[in-house]
Short mmCIF file of C-alpha atoms in Angstrom, two decimals:
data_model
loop_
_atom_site.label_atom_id
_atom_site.label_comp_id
_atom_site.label_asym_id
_atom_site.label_seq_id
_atom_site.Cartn_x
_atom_site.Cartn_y
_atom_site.Cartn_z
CA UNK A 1 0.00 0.00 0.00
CA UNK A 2 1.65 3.61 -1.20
CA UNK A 3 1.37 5.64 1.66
CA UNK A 4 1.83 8.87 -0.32
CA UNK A 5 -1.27 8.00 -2.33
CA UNK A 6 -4.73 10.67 -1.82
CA UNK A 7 -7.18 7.71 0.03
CA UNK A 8 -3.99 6.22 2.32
CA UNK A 9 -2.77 9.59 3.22
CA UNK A 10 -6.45 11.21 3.90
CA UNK A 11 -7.07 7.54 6.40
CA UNK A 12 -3.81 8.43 8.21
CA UNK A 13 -4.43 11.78 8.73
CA UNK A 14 -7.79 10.41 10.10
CA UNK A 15 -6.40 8.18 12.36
CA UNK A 16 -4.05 10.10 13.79
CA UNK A 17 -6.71 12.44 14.62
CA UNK A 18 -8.72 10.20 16.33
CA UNK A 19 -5.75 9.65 18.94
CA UNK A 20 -4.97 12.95 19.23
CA UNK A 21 -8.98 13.81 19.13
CA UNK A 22 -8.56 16.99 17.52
CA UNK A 23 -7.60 18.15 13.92
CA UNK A 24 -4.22 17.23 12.37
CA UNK A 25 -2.98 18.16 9.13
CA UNK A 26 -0.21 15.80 7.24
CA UNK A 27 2.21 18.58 5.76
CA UNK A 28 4.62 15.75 4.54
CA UNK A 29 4.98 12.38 3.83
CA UNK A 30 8.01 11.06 2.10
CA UNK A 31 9.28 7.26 1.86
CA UNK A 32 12.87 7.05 3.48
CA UNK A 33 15.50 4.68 2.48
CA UNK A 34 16.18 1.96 5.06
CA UNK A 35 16.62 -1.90 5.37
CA UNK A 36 14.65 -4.93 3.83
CA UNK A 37 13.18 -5.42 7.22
CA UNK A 38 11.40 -2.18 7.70
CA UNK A 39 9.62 0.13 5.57
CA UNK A 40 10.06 3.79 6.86
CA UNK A 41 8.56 7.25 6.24
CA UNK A 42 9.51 10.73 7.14
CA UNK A 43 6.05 12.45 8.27
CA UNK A 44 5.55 15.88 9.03
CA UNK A 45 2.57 16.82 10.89
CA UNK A 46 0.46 20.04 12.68
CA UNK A 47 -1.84 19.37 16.03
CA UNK A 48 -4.27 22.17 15.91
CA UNK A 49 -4.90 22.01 19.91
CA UNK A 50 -4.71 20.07 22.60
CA UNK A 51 -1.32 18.22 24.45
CA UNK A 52 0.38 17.73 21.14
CA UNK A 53 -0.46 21.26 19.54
CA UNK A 54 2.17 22.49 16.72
CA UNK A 55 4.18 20.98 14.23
CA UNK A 56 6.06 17.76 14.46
CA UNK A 57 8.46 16.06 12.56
CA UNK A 58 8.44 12.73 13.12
CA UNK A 59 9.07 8.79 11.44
CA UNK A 60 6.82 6.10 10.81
CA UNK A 61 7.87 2.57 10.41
CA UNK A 62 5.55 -0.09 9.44
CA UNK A 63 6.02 -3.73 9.32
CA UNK A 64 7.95 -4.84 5.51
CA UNK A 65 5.66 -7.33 3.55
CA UNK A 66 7.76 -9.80 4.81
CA UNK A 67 9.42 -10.43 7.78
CA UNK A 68 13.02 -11.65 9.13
CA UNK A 69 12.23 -14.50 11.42
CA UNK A 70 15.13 -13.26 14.15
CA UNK A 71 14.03 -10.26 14.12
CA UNK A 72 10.69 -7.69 15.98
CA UNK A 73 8.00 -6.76 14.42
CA UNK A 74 7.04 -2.92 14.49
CA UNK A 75 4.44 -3.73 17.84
CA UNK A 76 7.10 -5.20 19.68
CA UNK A 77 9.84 -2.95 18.67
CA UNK A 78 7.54 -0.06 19.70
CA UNK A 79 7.74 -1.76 23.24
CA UNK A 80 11.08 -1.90 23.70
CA UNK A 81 11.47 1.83 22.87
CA UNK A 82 9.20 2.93 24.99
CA UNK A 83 10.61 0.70 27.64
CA UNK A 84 13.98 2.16 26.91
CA UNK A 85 12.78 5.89 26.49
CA UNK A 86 10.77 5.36 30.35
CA UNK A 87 14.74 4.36 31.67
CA UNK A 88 16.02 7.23 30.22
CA UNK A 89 17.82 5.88 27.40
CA UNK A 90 18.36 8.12 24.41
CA UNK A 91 16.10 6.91 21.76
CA UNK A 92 13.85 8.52 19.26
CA UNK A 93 10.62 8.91 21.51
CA UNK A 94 7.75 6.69 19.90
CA UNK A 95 4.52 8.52 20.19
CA UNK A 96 1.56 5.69 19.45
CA UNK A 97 1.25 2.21 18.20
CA UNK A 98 -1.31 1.02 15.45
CA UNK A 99 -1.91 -2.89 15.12
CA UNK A 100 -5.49 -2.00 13.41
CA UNK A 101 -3.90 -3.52 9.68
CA UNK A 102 -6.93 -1.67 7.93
CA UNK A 103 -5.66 1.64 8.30
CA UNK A 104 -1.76 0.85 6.06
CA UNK A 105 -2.07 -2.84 5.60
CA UNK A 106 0.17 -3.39 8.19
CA UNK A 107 1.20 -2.49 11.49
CA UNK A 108 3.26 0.80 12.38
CA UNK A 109 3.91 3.15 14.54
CA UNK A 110 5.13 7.00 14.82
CA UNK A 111 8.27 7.99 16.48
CA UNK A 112 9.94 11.54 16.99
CA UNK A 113 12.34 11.81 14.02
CA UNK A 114 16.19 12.21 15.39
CA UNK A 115 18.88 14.09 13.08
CA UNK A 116 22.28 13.33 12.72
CA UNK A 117 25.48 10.77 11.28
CA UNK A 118 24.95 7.16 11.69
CA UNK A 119 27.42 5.86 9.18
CA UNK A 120 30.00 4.15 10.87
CA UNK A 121 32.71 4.45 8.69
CA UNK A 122 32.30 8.69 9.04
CA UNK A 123 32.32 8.90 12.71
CA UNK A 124 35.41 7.02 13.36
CA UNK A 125 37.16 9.39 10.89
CA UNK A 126 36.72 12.11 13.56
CA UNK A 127 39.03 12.76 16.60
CA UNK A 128 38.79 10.58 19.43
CA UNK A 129 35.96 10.92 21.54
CA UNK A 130 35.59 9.95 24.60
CA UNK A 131 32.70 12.39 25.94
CA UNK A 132 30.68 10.46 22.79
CA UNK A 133 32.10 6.65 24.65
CA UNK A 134 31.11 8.45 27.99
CA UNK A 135 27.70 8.94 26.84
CA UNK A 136 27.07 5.31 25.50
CA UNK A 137 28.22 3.84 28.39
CA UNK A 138 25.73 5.58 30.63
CA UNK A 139 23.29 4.92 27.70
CA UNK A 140 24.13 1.05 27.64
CA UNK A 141 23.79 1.03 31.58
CA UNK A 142 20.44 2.57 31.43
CA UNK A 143 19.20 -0.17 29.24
CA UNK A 144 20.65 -2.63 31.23
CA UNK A 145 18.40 -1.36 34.09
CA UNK A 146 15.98 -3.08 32.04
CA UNK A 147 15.51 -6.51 34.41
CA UNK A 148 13.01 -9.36 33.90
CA UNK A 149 10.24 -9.49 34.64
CA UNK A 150 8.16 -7.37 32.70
CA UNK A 151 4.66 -7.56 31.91
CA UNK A 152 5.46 -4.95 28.97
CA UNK A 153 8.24 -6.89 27.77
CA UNK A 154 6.90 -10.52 28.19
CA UNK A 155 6.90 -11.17 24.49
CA UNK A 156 10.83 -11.77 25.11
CA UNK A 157 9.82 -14.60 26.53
CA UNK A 158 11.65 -15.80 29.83
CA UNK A 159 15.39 -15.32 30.09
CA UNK A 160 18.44 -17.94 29.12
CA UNK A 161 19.85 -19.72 32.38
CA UNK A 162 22.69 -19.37 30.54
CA UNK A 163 23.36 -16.84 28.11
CA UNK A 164 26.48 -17.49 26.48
CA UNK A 165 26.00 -21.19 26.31
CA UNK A 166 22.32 -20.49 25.06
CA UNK A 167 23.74 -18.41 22.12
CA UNK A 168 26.77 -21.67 21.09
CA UNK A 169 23.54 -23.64 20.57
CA UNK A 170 21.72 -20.66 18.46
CA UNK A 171 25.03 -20.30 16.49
CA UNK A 172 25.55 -24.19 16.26
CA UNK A 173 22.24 -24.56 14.78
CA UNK A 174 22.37 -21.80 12.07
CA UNK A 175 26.19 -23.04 10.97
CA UNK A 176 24.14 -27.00 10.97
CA UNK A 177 21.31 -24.81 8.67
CA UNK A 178 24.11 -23.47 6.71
CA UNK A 179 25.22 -27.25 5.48
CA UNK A 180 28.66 -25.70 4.92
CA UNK A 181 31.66 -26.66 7.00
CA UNK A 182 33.23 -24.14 9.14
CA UNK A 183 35.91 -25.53 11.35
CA UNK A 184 37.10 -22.32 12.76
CA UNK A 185 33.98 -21.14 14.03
CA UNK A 186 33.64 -24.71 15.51
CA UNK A 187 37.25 -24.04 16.80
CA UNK A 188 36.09 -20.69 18.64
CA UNK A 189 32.44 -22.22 19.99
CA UNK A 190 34.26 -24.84 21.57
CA UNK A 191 36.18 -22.94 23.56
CA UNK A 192 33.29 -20.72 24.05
CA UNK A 193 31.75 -23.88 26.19
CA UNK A 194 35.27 -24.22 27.90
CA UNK A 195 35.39 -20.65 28.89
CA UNK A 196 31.59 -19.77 29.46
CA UNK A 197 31.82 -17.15 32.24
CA UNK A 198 29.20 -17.91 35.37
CA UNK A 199 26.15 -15.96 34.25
CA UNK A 200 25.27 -12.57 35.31
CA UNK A 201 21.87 -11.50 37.02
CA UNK A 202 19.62 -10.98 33.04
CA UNK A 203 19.09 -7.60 31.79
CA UNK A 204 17.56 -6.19 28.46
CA UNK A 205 20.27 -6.25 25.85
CA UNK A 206 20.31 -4.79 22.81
CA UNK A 207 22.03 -6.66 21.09
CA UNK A 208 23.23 -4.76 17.70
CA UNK A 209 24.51 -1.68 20.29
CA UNK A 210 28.16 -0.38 18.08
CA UNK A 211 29.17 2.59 16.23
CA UNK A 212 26.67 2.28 13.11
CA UNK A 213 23.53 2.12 15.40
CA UNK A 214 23.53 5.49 16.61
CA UNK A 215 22.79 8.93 15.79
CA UNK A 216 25.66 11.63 16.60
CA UNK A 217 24.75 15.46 15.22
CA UNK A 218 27.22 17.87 16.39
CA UNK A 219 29.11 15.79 18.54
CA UNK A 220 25.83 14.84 20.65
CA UNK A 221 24.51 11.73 20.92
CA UNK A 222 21.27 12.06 19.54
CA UNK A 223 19.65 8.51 19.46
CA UNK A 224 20.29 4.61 19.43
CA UNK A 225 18.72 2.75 16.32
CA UNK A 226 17.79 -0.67 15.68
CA UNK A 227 16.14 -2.31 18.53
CA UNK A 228 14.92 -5.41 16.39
CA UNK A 229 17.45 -7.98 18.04
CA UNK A 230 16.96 -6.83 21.51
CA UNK A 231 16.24 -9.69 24.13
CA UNK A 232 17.66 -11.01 27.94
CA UNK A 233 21.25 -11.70 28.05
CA UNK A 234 24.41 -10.94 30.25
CA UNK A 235 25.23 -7.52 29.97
CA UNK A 236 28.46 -8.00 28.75
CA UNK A 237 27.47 -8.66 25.57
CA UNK A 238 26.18 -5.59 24.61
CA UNK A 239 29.76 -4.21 26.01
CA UNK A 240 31.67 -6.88 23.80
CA UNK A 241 29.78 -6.24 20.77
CA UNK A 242 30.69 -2.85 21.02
CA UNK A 243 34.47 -2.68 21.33
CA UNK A 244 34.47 -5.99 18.91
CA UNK A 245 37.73 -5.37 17.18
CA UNK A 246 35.00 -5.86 13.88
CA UNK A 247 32.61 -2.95 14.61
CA UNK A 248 35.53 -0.35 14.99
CA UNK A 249 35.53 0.43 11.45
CA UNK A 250 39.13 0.30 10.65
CA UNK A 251 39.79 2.68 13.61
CA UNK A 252 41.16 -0.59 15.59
CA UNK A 253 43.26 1.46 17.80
CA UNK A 254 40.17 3.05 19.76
CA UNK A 255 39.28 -0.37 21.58
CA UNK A 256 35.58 1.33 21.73
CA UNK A 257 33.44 1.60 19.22
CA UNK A 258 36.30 2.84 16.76
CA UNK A 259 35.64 6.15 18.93
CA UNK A 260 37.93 6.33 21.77
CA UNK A 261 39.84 4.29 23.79
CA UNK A 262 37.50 1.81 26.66
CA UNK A 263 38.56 3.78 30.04
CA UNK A 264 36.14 6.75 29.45
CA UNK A 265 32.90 4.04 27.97
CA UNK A 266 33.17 1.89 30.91
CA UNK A 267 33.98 4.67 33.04
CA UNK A 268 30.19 6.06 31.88
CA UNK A 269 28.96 2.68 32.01
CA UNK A 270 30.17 2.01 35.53
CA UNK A 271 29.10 5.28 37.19
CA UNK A 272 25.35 5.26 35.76
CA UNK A 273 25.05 1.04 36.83
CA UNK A 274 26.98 1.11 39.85
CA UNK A 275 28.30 -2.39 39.26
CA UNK A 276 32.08 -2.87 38.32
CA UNK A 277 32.70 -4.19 34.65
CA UNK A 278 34.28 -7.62 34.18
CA UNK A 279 37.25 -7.05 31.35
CA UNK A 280 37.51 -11.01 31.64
CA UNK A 281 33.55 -11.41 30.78
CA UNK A 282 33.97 -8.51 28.05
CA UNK A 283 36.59 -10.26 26.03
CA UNK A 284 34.59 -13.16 26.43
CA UNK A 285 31.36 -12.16 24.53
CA UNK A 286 34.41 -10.03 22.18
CA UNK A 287 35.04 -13.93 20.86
CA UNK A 288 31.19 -14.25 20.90
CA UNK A 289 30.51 -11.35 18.76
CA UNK A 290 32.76 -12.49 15.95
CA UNK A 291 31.87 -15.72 16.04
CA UNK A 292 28.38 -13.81 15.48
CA UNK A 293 29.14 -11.99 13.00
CA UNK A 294 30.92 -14.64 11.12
CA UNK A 295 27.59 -16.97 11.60
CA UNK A 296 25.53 -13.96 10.14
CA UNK A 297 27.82 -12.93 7.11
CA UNK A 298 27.45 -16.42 6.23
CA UNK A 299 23.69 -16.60 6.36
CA UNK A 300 24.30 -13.40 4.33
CA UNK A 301 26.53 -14.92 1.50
CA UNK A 302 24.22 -18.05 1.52
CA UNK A 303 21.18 -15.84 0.25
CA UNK A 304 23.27 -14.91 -2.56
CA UNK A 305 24.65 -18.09 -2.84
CA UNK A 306 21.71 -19.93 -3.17
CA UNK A 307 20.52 -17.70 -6.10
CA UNK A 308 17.27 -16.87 -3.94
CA UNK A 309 18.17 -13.12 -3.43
CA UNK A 310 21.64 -12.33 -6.06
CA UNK A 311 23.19 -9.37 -4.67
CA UNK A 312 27.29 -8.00 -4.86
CA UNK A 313 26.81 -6.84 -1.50
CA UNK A 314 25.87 -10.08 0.19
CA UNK A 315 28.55 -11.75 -1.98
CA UNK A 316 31.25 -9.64 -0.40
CA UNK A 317 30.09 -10.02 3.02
CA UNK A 318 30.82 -13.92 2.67
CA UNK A 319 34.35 -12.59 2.14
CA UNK A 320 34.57 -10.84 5.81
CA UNK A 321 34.42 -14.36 7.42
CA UNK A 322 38.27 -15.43 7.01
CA UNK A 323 39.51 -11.94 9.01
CA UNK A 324 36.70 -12.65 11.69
CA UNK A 325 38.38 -16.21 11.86
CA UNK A 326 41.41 -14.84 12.15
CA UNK A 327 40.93 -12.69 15.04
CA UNK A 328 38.77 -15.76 16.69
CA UNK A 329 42.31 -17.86 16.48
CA UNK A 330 43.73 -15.35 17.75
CA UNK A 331 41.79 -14.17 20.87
CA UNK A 332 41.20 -17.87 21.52
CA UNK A 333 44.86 -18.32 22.03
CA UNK A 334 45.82 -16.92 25.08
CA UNK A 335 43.67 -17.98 27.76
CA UNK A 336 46.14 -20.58 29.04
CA UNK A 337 43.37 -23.23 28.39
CA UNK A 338 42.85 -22.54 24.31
CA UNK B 1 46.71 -23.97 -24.34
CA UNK B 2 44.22 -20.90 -23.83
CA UNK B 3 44.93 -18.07 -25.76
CA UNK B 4 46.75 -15.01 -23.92
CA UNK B 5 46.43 -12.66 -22.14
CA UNK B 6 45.37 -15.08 -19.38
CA UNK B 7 42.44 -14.42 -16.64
CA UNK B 8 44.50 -12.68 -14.30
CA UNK B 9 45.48 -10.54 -16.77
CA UNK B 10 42.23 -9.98 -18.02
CA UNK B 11 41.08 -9.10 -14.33
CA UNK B 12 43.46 -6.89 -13.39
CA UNK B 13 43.33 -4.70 -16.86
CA UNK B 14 39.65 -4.87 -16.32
CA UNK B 15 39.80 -3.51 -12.65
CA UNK B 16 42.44 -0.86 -13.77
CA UNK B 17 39.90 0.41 -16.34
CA UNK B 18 37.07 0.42 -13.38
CA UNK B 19 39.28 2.32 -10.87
CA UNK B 20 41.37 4.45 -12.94
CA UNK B 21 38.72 5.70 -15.84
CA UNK B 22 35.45 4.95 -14.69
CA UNK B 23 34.84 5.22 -11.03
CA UNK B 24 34.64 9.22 -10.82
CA UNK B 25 32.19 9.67 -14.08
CA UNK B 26 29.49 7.71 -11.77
CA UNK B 27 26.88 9.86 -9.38
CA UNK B 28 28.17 9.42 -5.97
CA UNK B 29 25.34 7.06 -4.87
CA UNK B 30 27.08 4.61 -7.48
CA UNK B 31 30.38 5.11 -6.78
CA UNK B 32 29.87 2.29 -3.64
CA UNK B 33 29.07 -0.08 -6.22
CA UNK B 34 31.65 0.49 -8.52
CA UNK B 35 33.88 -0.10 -5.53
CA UNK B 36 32.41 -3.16 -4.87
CA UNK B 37 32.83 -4.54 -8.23
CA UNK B 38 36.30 -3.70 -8.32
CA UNK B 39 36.81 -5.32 -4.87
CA UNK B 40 35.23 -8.62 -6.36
CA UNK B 41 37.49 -8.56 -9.21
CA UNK B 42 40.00 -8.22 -6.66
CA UNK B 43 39.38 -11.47 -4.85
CA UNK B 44 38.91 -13.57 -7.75
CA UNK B 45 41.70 -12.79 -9.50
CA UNK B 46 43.63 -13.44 -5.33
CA UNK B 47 42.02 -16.64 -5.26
CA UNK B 48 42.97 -17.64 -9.17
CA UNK B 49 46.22 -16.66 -7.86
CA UNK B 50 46.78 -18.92 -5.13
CA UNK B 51 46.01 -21.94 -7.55
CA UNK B 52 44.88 -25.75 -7.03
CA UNK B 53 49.11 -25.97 -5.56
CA UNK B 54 48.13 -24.71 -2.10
CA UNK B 55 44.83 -26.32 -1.52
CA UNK B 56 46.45 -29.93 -2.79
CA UNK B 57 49.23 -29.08 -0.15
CA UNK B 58 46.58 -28.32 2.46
CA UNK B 59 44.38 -31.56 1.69
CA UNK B 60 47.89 -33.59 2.42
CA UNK B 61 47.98 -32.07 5.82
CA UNK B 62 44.34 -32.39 6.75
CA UNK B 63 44.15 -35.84 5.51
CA UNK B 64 47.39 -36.69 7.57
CA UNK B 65 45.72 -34.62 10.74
CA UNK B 66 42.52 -36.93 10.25
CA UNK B 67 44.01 -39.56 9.42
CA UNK B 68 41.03 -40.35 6.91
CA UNK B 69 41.13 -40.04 3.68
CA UNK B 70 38.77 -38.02 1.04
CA UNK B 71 37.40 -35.37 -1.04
CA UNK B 72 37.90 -31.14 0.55
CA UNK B 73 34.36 -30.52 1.07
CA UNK B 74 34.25 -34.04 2.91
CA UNK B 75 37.23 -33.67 4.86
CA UNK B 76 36.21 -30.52 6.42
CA UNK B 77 33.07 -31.78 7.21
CA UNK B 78 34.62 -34.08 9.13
CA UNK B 79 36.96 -31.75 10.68
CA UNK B 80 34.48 -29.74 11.71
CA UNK B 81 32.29 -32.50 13.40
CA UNK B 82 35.80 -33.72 15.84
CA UNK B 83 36.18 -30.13 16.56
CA UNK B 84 32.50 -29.95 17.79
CA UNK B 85 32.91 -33.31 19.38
CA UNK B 86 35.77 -31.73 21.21
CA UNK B 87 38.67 -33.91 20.01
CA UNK B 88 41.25 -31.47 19.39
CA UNK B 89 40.27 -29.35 22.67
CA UNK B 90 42.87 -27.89 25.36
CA UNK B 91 44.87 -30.27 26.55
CA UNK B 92 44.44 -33.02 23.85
CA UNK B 93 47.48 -34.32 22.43
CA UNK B 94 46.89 -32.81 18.37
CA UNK B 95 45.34 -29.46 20.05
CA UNK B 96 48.48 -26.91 19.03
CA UNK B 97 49.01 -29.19 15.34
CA UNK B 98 45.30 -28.49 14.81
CA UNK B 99 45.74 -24.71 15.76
CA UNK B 100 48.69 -24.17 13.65
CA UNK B 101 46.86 -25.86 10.79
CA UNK B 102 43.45 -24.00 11.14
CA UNK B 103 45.89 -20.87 11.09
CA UNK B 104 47.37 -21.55 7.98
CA UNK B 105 44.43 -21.98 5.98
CA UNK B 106 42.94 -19.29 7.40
CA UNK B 107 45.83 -16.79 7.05
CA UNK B 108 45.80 -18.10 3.05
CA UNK B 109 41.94 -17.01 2.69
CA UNK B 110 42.81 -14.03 4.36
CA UNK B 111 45.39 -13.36 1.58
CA UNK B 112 42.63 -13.43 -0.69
CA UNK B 113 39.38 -12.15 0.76
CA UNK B 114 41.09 -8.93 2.35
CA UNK B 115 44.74 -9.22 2.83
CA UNK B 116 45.21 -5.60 4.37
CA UNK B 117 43.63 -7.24 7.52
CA UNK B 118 47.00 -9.42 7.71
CA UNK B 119 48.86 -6.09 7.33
CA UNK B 120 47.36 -4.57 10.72
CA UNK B 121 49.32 -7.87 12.75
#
C-alpha cells in the first residue's frame, strides 16, 4: 500500500486524529531509504490544539511485507522503545502504536524523528571521543536497568539460564542450517563452552549496540537505532559487541566503538550502573561477537549463494568471514586453556 | 593452451579500467558499487592466484591430521564434526598441530578475501 497516495494519506491523517482527538494536518509524507526489514517514512505533521499542539516532525515505520524470522516486528519494537525511552535511554521517543492492519495494511507506529550521522565508517574518521564513549556507556547502563520481569516486555519470553552457552547452541544450529563446514567457528564455539563465564543476574540487551547504530549530530549523541534484536542476556554482551575489534571500522586502535579508547565508555557505564565491569567477561562475549558476525555474514553470502536473493553486497560479506576467523584464532589463544 | 592474455590478466586490466577511468564519471550514490565490483574482481583474481598448488598441499595435511582419507568438502566436514565433538580441545594431544593448521588456511583465505587485515598484525 503507497502511503503517499490521496485515500492512504487522507485515512492516516484520520487516524491520527482520532488519537490525538482533535484536527491534524499531514504537511509531509516522504518514503525514506532503510533496510529490507522495515519500511520507513519521514512524516511531518500540525496538532491544531490540545497536548500535542504544533508541528512535528516525526518517522513512521511499518512492518515490511515480509518479515526476518530473528528479528521484531514494528508492535514489539515499539515496546522496547518505549521501555527504553521510560529508563532514560536516548532513543527517538515513539509517540503511538497502530496494530489496526486496515488503516496501512500493516502495522506501524510513529516515532519523533532524530537528526544526525549514523554511518559508521564517518564517525570514526573524527578525533577521538571519549565524551561520545562516555555517553554510550551511561546509555548502555540505562538499558541494562531493564531486568526481567516485565509484563510490557513478556513477548521476550523468559530469560536464558545461561546466556552465552544459550547463544553456542543458536550459532551451532544456524552453521548445521548453513550445510557448509566451518571448522574455525567450531574451533572458537568450543572454547566458548570451555570458557563460558558464570552468568550474570539478566538484563535487556540490545544486542546490535556499536558505532553504526547510533545517531551523533554535532558531537551529541542524539539517538540509538535498531532495537529489532533486543532480548535477555548478560550484559556484557552488549559491552563486547561494542568494542568488537569488527565494529571499529578500521579505527582498531580506539578499543571502543572505533571512537575512543575503553577507560572513558566503561567509566560512563560504571558510574550510571553502579556495578564494576568484568574485562575477563567482556573479552569473552568479544570472541562471541565475531563468532556472530561470522555466523551472520554467512547466512548473508548463503542468500546470494543460493541464487534466492543475487546481490554483490551479500557476496562480499561472505568474504569478511576469514579476518573474523582470524581474530577468533587469535583471541582464543591466550587464555592458558585454548 | 588458452589463448593469452590469461584471466588474471584480463582481471586486473579490467579492474584498472574500473578504478582508474570509470569510477569518478558515476553519481556518488554509485560510486559504492563500482567499488564493490572492483573489490570482487580483486578477490577472484587473489584466489585464481593462489592456484589448485596450495589447496592440494593443504588436503595432504588435513588428511594426515585426520588420518582419513577423502574429497575437501568431505574432509572438512569431518573436521568440523571432531572439533565440535571436542577432540582437538585444550589439553588433547593434536590441540596446538590443529591450531597451527586452522591458522594456515585461514591466514591463506585471508590473503585473498582482504589481505590488508593481515597487514594490521
Amino acid at each position: 500500500m503507497e502511503l503517499s497516495a490521496g485515500k492512504t494519506r487522507s485515512r492516516l491523517q484520520d487516524y491520527i486524529a482520532s488519537v490525538a482527538n482533535c484536527a491534524v494536518e499531514i504537511t509531509e509524507l516522504k518514503h525514506l531509504s532503510g533496510g529490507a526489514i522495515q519500511d520507513n517514512w519521514a512524516v511531518n505533521l500540525t496538532v491544531a490544539e490540545g497536548e500535542w499542539v504544533g508541528s512535528h516532525e516525526l518517522v513512521l515505520r511499518r512492518d515490511a511485507p515480509s518479515g526476518v524470522a530473528a528479528s521484531h516486528g514494528r508492535a514489539h519494537e515499539y515496546q522496547l522503545l518505549k521501555a527504553a525511552h521510560s529508563a532514560g535511554v536516548q532513543v527517538p521517543e515513539p509517540c503511538f502504536l497502530c496494530t489496526d492492519t486496515s488503516i496501512l495494511g500493516r502495522p506501524f507506529f510513529l516515532m519523533h524523528r532524530i537528526s544526525g550521522e549514523a554511518s559508521g565508517y564517518l564517525l570514526v574518521k573524527g578525533n577521538d571521543d571519549p565524551g561520545l564513549a562516555r555517553k554510550l556507556g551511561l546509555n548502555l547502563a540505562r538499558l541494562h536497568s531493564i531486568q526481567p520481569p516485565r509484563n510490557d516486555l513478556v513477548f521476550l519470553g523468559s530469560a536464558p539460564n545461561d546466556p552465552a552457552l544459550a547463544a553456542v547452541e543458536r550459532y551451532r544450529g544456524y552453521i548445521d542450517s548453513l550445510d557448509w563446514p566451518m571448522p574455525v567457528l567450531e574451533w572458537g564455539l568450543t572454547w566458548l563452552v570451555a570458557e563460558a563465564p558464570t552468568p550474570g543476574k539478566p538484563v535487556l540487551c540490545h544486542r546490535d549496540y556499536r558505532t553504526g547504530n547510533y545517531m551523533v549530530d554535532c558531537g551529541e549523541l542524539t539517538g540509538v537505532l535498531d532495537w529489532e534484536f533486543a532480548g535477555w542476556g548478560d550484559r556484557h554482551e552488549d559491552l563486547g559487541w561494542f568494542c568488537a575489534k569488527c565494529w571499529r571500522f578500521g579505527a582498531t586502535g580506539r578499543e571502543a566503538g572505533g571512537i575512543s579508547e575503553r577507560a572513558p565508555f566503561y567509566e560512563g557505564y560504571e558510574a550510571e550502573a553502579g556495578t564494576a565491569i568484568d574485562p575477563k567477561a567482556v573479552a569473552y562475549w568479544e570472541v562471541m561477537a565475531h563468532v556472530r558476525w561470522a555466523v551472520i555474514a554467512a547466512q548473508q553470502a548463503a542468500r546470494h549463494i543460493s541464487g534466492i536473493e543475487p546481490s554483490l553486497e551479500l557476496a562480499l560479506t561472505g568474504h569478511v568471514i576469514p579476518e573474523l576467523e582470524l581474530e577468533i584464532l587469535k583471541m582464543t589463544l591466550d587464555s592458558g586453556h585454548a | 593452451m588458452r589463448d593469452r592474455p590469461d584471466t588474471a590478466d584480463l582481471l586486473k586490466i579490467a579492474r584498472q579500467v574500473l578504478r582508474n577511468d570509470l569510477t569518478d564519471l558515476l553519481p556518488t550514490e554509485k560510486r559504492y558499487q563500482a567499488l564493490m565490483v572492483s573489490n570482487a574482481i580483486a578477490i577472484a583474481g587473489r584466489q585464481l592466484g593462489v592456484g589448485g598448488e596450495t589447496e592440494r598441499r593443504e588436503l595432504v595435511v588435513l588428511r594426515d591430521l585426520l588420518g582419513v582419507d577423502g574429497q575437501s568438502e568431505d574432509l572438512y566436514r569431518e573436521l568440523s564434526a571432531r572439533i565440535r565433538a571436542g577432540t582437538y580441545a585444550a589439553g588433547t594431544p593434536d590441540h596446538a598441530r590443529m591450531r597451527a593448521f586452522l591458522e594456515t588456511i585461514t591466514r591463506r583465505r585471508v590473503g585473498e578475501s582482504n589481505p590488508r587485515a593481515l597487514d594490521q598484525d
